[in-house]
mmCIF file of C-alpha atoms in Angstrom:
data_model
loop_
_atom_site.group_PDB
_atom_site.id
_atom_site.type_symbol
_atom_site.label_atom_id
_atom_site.label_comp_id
_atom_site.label_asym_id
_atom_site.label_seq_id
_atom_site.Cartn_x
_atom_site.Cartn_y
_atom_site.Cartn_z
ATOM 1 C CA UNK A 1 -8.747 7.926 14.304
ATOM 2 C CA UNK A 2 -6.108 5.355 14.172
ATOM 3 C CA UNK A 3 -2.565 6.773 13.578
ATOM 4 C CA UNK A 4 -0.170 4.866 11.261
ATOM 5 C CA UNK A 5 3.708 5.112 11.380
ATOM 6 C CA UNK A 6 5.969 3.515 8.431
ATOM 7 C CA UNK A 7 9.302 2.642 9.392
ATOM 8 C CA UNK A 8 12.261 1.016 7.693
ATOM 9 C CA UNK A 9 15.310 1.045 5.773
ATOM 10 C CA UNK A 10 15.534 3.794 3.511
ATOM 11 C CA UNK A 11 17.929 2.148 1.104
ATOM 12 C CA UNK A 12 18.120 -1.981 0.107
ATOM 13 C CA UNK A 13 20.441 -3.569 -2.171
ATOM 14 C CA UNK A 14 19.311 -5.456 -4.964
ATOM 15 C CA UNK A 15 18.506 -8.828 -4.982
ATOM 16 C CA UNK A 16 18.109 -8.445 -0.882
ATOM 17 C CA UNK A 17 14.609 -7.984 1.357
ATOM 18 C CA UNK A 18 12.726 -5.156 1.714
ATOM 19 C CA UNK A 19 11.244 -5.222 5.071
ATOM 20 C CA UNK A 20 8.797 -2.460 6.731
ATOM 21 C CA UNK A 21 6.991 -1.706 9.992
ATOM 22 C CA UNK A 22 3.687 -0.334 10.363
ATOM 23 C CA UNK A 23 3.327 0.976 14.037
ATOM 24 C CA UNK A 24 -0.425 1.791 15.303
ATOM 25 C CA UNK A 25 -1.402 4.127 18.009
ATOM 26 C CA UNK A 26 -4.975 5.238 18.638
ATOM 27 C CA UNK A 27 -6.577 1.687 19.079
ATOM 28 C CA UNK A 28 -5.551 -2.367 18.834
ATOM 29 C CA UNK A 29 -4.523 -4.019 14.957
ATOM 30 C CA UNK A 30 -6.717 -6.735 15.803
ATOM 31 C CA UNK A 31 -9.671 -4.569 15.375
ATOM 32 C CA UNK A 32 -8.717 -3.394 11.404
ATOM 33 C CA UNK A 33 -7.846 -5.187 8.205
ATOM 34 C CA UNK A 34 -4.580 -3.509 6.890
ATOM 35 C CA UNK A 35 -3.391 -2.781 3.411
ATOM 36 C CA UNK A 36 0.016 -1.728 2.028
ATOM 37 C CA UNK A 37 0.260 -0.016 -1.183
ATOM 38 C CA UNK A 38 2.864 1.972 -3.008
ATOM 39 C CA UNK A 39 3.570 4.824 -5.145
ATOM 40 C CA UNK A 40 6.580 5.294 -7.504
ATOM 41 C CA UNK A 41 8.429 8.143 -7.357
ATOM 42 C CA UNK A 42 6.407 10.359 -9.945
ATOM 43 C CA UNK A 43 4.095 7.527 -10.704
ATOM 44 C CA UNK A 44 0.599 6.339 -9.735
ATOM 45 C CA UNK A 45 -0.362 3.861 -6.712
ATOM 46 C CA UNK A 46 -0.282 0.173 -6.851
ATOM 47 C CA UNK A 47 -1.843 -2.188 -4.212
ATOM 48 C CA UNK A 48 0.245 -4.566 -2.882
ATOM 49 C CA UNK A 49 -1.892 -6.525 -0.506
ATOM 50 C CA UNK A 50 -4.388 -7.013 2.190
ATOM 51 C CA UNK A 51 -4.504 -9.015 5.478
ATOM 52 C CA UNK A 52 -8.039 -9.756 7.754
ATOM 53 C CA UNK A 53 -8.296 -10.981 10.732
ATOM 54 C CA UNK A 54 -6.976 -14.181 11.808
ATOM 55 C CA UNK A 55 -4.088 -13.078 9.544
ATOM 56 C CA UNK A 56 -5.328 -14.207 6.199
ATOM 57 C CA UNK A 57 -3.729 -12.373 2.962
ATOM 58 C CA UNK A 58 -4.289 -11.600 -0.216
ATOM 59 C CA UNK A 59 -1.523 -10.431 -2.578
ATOM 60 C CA UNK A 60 -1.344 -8.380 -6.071
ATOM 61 C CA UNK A 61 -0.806 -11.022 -8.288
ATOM 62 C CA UNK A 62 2.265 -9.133 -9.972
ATOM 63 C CA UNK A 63 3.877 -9.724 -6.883
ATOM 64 C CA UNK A 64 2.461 -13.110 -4.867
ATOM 65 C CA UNK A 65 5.562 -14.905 -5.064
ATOM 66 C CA UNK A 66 7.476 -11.764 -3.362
ATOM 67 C CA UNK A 67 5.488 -10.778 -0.681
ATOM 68 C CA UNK A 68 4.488 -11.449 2.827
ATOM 69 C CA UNK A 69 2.020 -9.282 5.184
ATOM 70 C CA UNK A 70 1.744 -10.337 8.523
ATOM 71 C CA UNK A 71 0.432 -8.850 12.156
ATOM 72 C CA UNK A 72 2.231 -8.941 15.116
ATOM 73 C CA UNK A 73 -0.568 -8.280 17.377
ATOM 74 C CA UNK A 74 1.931 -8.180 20.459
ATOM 75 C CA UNK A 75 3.517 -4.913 19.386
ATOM 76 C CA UNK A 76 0.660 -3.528 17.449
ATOM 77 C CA UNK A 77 2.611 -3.597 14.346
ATOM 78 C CA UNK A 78 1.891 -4.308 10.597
ATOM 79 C CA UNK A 79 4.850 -5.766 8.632
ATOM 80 C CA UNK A 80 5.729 -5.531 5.165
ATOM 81 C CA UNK A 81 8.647 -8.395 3.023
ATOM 82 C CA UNK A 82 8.951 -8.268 -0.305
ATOM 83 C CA UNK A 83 12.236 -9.956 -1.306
ATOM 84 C CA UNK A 84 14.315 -10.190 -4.602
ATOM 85 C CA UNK A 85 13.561 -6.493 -4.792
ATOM 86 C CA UNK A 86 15.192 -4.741 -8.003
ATOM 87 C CA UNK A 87 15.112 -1.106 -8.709
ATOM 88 C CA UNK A 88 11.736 -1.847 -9.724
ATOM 89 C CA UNK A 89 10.616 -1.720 -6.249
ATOM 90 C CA UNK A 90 11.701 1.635 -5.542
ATOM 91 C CA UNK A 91 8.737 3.695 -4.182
ATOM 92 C CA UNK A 92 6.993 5.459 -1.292
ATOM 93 C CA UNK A 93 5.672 2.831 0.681
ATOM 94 C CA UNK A 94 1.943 2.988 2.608
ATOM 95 C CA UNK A 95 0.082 1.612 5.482
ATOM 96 C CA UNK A 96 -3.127 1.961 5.466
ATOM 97 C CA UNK A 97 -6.454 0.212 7.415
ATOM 98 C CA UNK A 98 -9.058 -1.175 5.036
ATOM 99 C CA UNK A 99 -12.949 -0.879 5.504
ATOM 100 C CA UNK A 100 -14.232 -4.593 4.081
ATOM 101 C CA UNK A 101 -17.799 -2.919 3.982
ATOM 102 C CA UNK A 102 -17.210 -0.026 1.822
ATOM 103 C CA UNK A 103 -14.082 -1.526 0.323
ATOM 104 C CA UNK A 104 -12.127 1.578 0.612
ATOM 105 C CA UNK A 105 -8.692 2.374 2.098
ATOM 106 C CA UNK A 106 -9.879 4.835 4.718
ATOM 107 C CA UNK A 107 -6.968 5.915 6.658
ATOM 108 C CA UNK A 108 -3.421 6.023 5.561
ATOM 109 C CA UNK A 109 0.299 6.476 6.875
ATOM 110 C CA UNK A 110 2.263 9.118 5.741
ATOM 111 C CA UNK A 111 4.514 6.559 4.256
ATOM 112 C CA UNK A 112 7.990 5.749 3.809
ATOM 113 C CA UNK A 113 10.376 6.255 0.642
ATOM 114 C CA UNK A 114 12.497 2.668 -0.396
ATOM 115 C CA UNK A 115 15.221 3.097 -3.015
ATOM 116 C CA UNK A 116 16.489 -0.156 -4.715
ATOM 117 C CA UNK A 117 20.229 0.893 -5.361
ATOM 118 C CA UNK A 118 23.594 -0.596 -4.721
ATOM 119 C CA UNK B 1 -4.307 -7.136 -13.619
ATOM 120 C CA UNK B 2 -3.808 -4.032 -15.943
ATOM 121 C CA UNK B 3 -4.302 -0.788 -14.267
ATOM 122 C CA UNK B 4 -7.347 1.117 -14.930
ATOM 123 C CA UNK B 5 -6.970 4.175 -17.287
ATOM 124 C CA UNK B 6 -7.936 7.875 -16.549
ATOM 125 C CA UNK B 7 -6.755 10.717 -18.282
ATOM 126 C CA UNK B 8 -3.669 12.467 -17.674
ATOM 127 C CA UNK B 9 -4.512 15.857 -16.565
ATOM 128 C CA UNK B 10 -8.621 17.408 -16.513
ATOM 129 C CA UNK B 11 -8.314 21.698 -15.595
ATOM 130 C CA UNK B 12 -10.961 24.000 -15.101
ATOM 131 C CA UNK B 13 -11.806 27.382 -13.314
ATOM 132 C CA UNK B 14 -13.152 28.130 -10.292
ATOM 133 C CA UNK B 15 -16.884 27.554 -9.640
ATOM 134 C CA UNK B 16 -16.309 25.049 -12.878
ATOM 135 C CA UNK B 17 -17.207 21.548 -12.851
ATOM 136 C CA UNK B 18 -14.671 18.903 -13.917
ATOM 137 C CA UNK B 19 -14.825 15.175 -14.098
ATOM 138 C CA UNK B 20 -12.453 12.452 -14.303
ATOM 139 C CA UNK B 21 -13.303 8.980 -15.914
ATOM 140 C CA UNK B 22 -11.390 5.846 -14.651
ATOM 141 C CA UNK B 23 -11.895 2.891 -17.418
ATOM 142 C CA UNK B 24 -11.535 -0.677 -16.610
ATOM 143 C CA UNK B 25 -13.048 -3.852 -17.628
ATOM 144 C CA UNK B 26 -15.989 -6.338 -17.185
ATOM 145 C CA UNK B 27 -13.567 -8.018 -14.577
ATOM 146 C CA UNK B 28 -13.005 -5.059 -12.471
ATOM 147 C CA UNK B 29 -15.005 -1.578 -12.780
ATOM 148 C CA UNK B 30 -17.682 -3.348 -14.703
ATOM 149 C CA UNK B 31 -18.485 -6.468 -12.476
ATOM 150 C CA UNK B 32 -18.522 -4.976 -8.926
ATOM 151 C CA UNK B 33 -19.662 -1.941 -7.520
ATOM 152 C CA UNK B 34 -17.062 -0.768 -5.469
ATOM 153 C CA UNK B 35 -15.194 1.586 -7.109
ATOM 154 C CA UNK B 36 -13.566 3.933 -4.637
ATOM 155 C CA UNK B 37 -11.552 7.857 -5.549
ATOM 156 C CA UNK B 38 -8.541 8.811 -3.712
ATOM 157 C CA UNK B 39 -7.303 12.644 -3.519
ATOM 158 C CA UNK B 40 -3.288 13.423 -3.511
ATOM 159 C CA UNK B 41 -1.475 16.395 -2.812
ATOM 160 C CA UNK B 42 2.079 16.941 -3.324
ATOM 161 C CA UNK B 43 3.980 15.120 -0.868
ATOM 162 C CA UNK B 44 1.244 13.675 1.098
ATOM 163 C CA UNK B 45 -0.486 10.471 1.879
ATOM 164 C CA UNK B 46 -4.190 9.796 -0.577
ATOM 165 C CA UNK B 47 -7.369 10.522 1.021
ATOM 166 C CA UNK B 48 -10.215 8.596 0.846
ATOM 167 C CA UNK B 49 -13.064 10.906 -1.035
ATOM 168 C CA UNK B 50 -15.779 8.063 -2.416
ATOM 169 C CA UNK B 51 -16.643 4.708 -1.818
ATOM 170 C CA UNK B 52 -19.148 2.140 -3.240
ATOM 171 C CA UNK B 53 -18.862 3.938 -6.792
ATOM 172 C CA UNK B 54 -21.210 7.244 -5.391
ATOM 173 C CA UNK B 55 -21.026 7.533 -1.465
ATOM 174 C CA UNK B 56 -19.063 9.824 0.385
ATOM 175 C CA UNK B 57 -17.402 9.313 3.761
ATOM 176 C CA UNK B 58 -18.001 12.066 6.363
ATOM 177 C CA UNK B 59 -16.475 15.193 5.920
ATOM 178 C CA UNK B 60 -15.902 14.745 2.126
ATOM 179 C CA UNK B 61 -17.249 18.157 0.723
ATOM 180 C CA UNK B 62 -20.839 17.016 -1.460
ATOM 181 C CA UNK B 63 -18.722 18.906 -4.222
ATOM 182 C CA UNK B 64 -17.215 15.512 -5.025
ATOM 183 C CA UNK B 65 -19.322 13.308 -6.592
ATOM 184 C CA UNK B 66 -19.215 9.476 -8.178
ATOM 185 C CA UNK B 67 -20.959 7.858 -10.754
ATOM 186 C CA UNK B 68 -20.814 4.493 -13.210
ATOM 187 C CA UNK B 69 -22.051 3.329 -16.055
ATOM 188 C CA UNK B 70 -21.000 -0.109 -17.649
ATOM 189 C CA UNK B 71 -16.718 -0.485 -17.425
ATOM 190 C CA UNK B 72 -16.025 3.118 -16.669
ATOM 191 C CA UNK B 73 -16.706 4.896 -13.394
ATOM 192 C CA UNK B 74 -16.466 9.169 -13.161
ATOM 193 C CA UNK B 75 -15.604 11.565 -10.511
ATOM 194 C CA UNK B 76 -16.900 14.668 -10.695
ATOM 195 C CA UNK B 77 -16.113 17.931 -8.613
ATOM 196 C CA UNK B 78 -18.523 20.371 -8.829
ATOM 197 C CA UNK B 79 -18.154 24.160 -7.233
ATOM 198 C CA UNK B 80 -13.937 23.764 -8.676
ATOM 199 C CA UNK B 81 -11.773 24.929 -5.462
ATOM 200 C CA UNK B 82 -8.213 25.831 -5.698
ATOM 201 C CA UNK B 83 -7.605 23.069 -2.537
ATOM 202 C CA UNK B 84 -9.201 20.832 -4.965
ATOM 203 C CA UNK B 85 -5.901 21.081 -7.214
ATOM 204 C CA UNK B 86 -4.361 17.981 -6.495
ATOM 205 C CA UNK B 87 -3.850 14.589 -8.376
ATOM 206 C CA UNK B 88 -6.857 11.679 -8.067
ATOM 207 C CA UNK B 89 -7.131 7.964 -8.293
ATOM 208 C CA UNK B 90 -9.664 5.515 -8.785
ATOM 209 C CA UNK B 91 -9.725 2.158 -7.654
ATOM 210 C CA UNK B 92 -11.596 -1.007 -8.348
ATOM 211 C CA UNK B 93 -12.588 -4.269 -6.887
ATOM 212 C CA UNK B 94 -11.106 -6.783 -9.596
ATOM 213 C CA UNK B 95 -12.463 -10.316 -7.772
ATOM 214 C CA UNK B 96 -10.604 -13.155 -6.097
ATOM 215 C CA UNK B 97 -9.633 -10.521 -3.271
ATOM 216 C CA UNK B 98 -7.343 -8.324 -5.394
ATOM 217 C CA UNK B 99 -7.471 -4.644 -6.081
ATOM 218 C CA UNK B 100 -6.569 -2.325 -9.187
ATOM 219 C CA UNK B 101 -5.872 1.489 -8.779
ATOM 220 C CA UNK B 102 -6.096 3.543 -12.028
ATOM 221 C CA UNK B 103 -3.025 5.633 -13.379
ATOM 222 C CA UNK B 104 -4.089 8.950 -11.723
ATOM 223 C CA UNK B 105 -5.125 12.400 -12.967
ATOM 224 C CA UNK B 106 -3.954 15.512 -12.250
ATOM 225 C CA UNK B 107 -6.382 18.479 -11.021
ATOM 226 C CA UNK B 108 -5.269 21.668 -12.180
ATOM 227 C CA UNK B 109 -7.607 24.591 -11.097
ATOM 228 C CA UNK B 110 -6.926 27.727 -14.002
#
């Protein structure tokens, strides 16, 4: 099975970028779609977005004009930018590949905690 | 895109059955078939228990079981565990590419 690493800042200012690194081991990017989704400290999950092959994405709709998901195929990474973030944001963060065919989120990071502070 | 609704907190005792309904709407849980259950435990990463509103990837106990009927889709765990104690999730296909969780319930085996 495909292991999934999130890295990143731990703490972001308001107002600035959150950006995040998904790091795979185990087998190529290229040959998984990828999700991120998130989980508020003491609160339920929320999907944040999806990205196939040929790197098309879809986005919750809450948060479209934030976000970006791209592959960098070259460093079998996963990348996560959501920008304007406010204290809103603050949450564990997760990785995790997507099966299109059973439309399930299969495999998941062990994720990576983001706090919105100044 | 409102998240779908499942009760707070289902409990039950050992060898007990309990099950856990996840409520959306003819746009999500009611239009598509793929509803899929997550299982949390404290501190760690979800894990994928059923897919496809009823099927079970491998090495998901047959304990856990899915079901639908119009805008509401169930989980139920048969056989209640005390590993089974943890807090679930549904989540729904809700068109145009997009995807709703629910708000989560928590397990708690008496």
């Amino acid at each position: 099975q495909v292991q999934l690493q999130e890295s990143g800042p731990g703490l972001v200012k308001p107002s600035e970028t959150l950006s995040l690194t998904c790091s795979v081991s185990g087998n190529s990017i290229s040959s998984y779609y990828w999700s991120w989704i998130r989980q508020p400290p003491g609160k339920g999950l929320e999907w944040i977005g999806n990205i196939y092959y040929s790197g098309s994405a879809n986005y919750n709709p809450s948060l479209k004009s934030r976000v970006t998901i791209s592959e960098h195929t070259s460093k079998n990474q996963l990348s996560l930018s959501l920008t304007s973030v406010t204290a809103a944001d603050t949450a564990v963060y997760y990785c995790a590949t997507f099966d299109y065919h059973d439309q399930g989120f299969d495999n998941w990071g062990q994720g990576t905690l983001v706090t919105v502070s100044s | 895109q409102s998240a779908l609704t499942q009760p707070p907190s289902v409990s039950g005792s050992p060898g007990q059955s309990v099950t856990i309904s996840c409520t959306g709407t003819s746009g999500d849980v009611g239009a598509y078939n793929y509803v899929s259950w997550y299982q949390q435990h404290p501190g760690k990463a979800p894990k994928f228990m059923v897919y496809g509103v009823s099927k079970r990837p491998s090495g998901v106990p047959d304990r856990f079981s899915g079901s639908k009927s119009g805008n509401t889709a169930s989980l139920t765990i048969s056989g209640l565990q005390a590993e089974d104690e943890a807090d679930y999730y549904c989540c729904s296909y809700a068109g145009s590419y997009t995807y709703v969780f629910g708000t989560g319930t928590k397990v708690t085996v008496l």
